[in-house]
PDB file of C-alpha atoms in Angstrom:
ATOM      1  CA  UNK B 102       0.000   0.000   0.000  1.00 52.00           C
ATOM      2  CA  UNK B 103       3.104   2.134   0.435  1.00 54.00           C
ATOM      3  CA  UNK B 104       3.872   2.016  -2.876  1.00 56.00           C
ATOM      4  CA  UNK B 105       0.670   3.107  -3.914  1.00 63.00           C
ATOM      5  CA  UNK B 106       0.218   5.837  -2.206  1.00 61.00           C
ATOM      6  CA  UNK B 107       3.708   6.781  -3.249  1.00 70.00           C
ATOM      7  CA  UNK B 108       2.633   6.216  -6.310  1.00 80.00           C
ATOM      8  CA  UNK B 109      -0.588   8.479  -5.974  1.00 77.00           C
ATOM      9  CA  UNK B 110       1.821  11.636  -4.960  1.00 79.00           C
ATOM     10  CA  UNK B 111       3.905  11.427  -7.511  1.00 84.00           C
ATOM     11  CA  UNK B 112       0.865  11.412 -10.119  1.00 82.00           C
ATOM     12  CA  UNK B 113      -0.515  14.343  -8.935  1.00 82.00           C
ATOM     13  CA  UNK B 114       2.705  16.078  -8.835  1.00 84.00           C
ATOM     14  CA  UNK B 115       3.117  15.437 -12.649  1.00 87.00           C
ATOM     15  CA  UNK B 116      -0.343  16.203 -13.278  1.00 84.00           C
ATOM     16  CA  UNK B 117      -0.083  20.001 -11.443  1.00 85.00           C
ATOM     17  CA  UNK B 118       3.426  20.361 -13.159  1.00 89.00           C
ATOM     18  CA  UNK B 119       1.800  19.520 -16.256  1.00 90.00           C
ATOM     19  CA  UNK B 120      -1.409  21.491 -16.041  1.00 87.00           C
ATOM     20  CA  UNK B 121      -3.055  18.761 -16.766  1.00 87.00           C
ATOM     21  CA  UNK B 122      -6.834  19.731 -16.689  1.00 89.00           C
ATOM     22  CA  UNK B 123      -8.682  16.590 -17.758  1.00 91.00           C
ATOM     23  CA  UNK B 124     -10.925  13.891 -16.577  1.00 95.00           C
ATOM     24  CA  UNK B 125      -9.852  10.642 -14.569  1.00 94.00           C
ATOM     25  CA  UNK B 126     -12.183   8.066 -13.298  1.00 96.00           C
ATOM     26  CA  UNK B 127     -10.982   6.040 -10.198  1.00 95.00           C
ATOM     27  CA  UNK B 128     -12.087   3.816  -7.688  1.00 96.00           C
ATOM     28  CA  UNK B 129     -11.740   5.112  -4.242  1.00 96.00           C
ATOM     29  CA  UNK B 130      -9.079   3.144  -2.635  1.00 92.00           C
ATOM     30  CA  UNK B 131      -6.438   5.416  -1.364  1.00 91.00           C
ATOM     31  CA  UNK B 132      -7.467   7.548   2.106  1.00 91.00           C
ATOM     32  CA  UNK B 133      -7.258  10.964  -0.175  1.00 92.00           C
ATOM     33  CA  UNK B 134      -9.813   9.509  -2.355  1.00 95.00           C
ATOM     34  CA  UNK B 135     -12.002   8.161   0.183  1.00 97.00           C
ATOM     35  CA  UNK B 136     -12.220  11.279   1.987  1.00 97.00           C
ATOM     36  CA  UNK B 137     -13.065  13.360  -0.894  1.00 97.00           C
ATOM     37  CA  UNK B 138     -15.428  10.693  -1.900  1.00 98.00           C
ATOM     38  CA  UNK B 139     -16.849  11.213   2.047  1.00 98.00           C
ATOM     39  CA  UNK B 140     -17.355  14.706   1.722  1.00 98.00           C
ATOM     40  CA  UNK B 141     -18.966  15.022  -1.342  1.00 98.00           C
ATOM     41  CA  UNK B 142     -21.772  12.530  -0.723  1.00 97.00           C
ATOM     42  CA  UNK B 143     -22.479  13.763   2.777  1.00 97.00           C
ATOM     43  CA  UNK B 144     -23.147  17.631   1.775  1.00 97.00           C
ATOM     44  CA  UNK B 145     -24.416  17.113  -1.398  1.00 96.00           C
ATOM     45  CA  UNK B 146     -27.002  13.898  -0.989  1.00 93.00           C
ATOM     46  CA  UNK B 147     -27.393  13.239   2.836  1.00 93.00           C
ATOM     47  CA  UNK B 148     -27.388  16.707   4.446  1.00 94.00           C
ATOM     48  CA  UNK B 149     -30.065  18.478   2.450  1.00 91.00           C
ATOM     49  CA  UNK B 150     -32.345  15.729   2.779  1.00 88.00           C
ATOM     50  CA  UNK B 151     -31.318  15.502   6.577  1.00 89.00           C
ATOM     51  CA  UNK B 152     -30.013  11.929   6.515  1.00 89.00           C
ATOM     52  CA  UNK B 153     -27.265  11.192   9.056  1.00 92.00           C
ATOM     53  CA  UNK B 154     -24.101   9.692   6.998  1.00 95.00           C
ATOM     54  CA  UNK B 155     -22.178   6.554   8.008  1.00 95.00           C
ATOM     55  CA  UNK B 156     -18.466   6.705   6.674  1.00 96.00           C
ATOM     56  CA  UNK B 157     -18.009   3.062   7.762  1.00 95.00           C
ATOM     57  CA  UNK B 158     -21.681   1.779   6.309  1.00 95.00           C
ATOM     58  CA  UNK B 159     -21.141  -1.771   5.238  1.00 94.00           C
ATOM     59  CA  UNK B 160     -21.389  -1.264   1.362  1.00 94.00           C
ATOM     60  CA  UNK B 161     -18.186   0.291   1.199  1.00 94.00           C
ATOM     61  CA  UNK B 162     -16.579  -2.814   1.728  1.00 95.00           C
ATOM     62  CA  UNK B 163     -18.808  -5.427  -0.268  1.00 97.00           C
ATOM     63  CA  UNK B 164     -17.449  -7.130  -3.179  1.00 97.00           C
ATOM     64  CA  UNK B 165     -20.584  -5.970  -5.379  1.00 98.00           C
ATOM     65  CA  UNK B 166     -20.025  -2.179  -4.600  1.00 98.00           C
ATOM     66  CA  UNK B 167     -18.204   0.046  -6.669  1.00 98.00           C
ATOM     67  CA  UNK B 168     -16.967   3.789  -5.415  1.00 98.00           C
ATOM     68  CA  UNK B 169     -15.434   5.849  -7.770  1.00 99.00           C
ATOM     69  CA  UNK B 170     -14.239   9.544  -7.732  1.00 98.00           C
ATOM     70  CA  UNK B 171     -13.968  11.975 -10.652  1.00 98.00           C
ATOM     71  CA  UNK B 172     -10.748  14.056 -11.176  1.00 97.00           C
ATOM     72  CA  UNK B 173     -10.306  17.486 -12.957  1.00 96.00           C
ATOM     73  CA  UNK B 174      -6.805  18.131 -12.893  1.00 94.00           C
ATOM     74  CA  UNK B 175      -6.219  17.344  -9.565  1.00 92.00           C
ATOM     75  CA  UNK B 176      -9.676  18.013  -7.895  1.00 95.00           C
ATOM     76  CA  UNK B 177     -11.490  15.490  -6.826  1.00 97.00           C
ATOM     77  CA  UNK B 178     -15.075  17.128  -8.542  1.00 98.00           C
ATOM     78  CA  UNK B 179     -17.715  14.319  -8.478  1.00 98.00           C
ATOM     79  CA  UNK B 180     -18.169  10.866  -6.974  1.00 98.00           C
ATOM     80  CA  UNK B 181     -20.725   7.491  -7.832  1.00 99.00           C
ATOM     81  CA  UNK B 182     -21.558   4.744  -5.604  1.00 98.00           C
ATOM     82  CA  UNK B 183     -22.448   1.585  -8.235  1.00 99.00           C
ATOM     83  CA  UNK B 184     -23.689  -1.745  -6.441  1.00 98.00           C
ATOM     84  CA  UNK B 185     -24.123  -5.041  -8.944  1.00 99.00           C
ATOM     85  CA  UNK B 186     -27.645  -6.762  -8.266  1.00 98.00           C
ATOM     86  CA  UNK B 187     -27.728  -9.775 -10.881  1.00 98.00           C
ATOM     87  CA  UNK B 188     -25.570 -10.908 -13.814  1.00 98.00           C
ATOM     88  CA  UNK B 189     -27.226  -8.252 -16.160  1.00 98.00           C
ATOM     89  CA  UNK B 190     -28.426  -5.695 -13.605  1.00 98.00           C
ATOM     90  CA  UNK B 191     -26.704  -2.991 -11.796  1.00 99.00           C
ATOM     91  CA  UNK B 192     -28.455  -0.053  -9.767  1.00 98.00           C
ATOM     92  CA  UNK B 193     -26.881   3.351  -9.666  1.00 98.00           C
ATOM     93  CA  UNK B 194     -27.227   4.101  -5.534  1.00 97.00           C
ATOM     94  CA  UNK B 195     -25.693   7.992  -5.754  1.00 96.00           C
ATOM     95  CA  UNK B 196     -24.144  10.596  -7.870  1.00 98.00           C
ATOM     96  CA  UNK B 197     -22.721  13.697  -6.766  1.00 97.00           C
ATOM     97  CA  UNK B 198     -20.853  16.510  -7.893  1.00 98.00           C
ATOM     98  CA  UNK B 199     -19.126  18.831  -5.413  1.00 97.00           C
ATOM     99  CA  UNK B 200     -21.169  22.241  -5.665  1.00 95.00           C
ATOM    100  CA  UNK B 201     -18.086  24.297  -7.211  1.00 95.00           C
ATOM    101  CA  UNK B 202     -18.647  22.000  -9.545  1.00 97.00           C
ATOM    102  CA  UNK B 203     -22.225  22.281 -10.866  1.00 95.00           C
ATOM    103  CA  UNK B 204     -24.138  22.714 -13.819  1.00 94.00           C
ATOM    104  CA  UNK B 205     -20.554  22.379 -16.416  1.00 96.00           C
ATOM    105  CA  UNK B 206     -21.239  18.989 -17.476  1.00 97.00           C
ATOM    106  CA  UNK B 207     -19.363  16.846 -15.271  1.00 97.00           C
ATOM    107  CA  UNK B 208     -22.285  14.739 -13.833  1.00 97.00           C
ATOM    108  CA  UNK B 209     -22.933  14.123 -17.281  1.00 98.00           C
ATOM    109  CA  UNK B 210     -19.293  12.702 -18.403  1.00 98.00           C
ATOM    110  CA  UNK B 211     -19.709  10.786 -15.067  1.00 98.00           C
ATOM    111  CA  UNK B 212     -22.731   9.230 -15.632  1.00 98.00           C
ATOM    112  CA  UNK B 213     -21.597   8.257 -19.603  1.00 98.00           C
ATOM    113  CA  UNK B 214     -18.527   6.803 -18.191  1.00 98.00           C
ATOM    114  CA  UNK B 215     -19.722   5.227 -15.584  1.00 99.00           C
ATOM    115  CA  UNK B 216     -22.885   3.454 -18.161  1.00 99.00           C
ATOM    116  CA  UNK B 217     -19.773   2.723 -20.526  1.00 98.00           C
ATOM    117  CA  UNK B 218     -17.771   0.357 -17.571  1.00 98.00           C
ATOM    118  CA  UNK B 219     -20.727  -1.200 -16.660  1.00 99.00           C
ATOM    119  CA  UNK B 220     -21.854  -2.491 -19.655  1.00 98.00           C
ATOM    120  CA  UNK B 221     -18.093  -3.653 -20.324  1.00 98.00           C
ATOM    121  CA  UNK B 222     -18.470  -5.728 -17.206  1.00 98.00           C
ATOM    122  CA  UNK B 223     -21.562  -7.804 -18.662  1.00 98.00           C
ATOM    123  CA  UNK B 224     -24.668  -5.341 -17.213  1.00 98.00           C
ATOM    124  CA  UNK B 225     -27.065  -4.064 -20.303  1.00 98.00           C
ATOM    125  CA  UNK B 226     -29.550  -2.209 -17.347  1.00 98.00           C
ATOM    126  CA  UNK B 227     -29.010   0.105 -14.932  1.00 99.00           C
ATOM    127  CA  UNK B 228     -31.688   0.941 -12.175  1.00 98.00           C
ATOM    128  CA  UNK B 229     -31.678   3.827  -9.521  1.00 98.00           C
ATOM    129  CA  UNK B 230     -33.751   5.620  -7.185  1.00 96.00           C
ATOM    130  CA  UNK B 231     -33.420   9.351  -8.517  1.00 94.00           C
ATOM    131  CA  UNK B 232     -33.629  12.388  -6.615  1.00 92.00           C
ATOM    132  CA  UNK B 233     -36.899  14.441  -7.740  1.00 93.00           C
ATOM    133  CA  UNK B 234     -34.975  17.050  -8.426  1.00 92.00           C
ATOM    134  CA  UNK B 235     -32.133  15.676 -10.898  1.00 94.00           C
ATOM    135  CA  UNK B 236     -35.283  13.980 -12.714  1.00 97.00           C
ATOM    136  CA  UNK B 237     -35.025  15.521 -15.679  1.00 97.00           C
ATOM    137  CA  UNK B 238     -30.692  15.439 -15.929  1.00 97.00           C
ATOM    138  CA  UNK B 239     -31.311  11.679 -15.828  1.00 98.00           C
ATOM    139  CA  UNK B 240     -34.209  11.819 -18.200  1.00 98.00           C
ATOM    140  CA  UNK B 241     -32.653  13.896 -20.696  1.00 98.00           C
ATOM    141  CA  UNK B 242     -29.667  10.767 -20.839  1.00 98.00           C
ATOM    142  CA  UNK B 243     -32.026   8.703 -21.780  1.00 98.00           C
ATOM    143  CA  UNK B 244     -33.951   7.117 -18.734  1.00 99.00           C
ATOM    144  CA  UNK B 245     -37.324   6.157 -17.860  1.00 98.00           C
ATOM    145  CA  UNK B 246     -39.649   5.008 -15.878  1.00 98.00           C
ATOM    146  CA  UNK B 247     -38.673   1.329 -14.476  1.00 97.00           C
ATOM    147  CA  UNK B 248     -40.030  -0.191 -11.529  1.00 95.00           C
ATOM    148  CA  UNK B 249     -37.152  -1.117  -8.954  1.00 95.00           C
ATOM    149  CA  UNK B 250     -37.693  -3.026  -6.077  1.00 90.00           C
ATOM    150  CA  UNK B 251     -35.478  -2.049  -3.509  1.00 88.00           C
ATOM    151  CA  UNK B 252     -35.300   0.083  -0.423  1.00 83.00           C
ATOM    152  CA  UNK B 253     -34.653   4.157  -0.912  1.00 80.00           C
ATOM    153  CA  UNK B 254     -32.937   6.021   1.546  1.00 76.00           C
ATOM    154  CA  UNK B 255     -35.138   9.178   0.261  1.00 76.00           C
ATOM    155  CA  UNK B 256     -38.740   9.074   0.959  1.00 77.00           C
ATOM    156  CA  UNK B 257     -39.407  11.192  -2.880  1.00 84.00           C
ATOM    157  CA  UNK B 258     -37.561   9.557  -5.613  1.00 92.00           C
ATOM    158  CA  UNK B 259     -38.621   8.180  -8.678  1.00 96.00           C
ATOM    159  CA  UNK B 260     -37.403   4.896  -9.881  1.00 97.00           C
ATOM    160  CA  UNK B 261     -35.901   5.211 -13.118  1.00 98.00           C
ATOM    161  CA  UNK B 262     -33.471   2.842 -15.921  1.00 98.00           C
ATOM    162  CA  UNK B 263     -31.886   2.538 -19.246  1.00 99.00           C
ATOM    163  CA  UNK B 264     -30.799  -0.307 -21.317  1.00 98.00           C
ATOM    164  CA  UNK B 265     -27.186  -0.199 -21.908  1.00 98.00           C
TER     165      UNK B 265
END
């Protein structure tokens, strides 16, 4: 793990140097990344809706849950919490962008990248309980209306897919 995070310094160091302002799409393994990933999720999906936040919640350590943070540069802008429910099924369970970060199109490249990896890894639908208010960003890329059975954390959602 040394070496990683070694490894993880040195990458952003070349990437500031650089001026490297691009896109990178990682898991969250590293404590940097997990953090970030942390933040995000707790002020921008479970303090408005006035859900506590566990940073230790079992699903961040479950083989079928995936956690992934979106770089700019070196920021850390945007984060997605993916779990796998069958074979061919996978449920998007958040997707956040750090406020700074808003309305420029980055929940959009998330979302497309994020469709893109899951349908590499054998999953043609994709399931989630969106937020009322992001309804129409999720329609607009293409979902719809698709009954999912499953537990929301929010008590107004709408359940909502797409066919990869």
């Amino acid at each position: 793990m040394a070496y990683s995070l070694g490894k993880v310094t040195f990458i952003d160091t070349i990437t500031q140097k650089s001026g490297f302002e691009g896109f990178r799409l990682l898991l969250a393994l590293t404590p940097q990344k997990w953090e970030a990933y942390h933040r995000i999720r707790e002020k921008e999906i479970f303090e408005p809706i006035g859900v506590s936040y566990d940073r230790n919640h079992p699903t961040l350590s479950q083989d079928n849950h995936f956690h992934f943070v979106l770089y700019k540069g070196i920021d850390i802008i945007s984060d997605a919490h993916i779990e796998f429910l069958t074979p061919t099924e996978a449920a998007l369970r958040s997707l956040a962008t750090d406020e700074l970060y808003k309305k420029k199109g980055y929940g959009t490249y998330l979302l497309t990248q994020l469709e893109t990896w899951i349908k590499h890894q054998g999953r043609s639908l994709l399931k989630m309980h969106g937020r009322l208010s992001a309804e129409h960003f999720y329609r607009r890329l293409g979902y719809y209306n698709m009954p999912f059975d499953d537990p929301a954390f929010q008590r107004e959602c709408v359940n909502l897919g797409k066919t990869l």
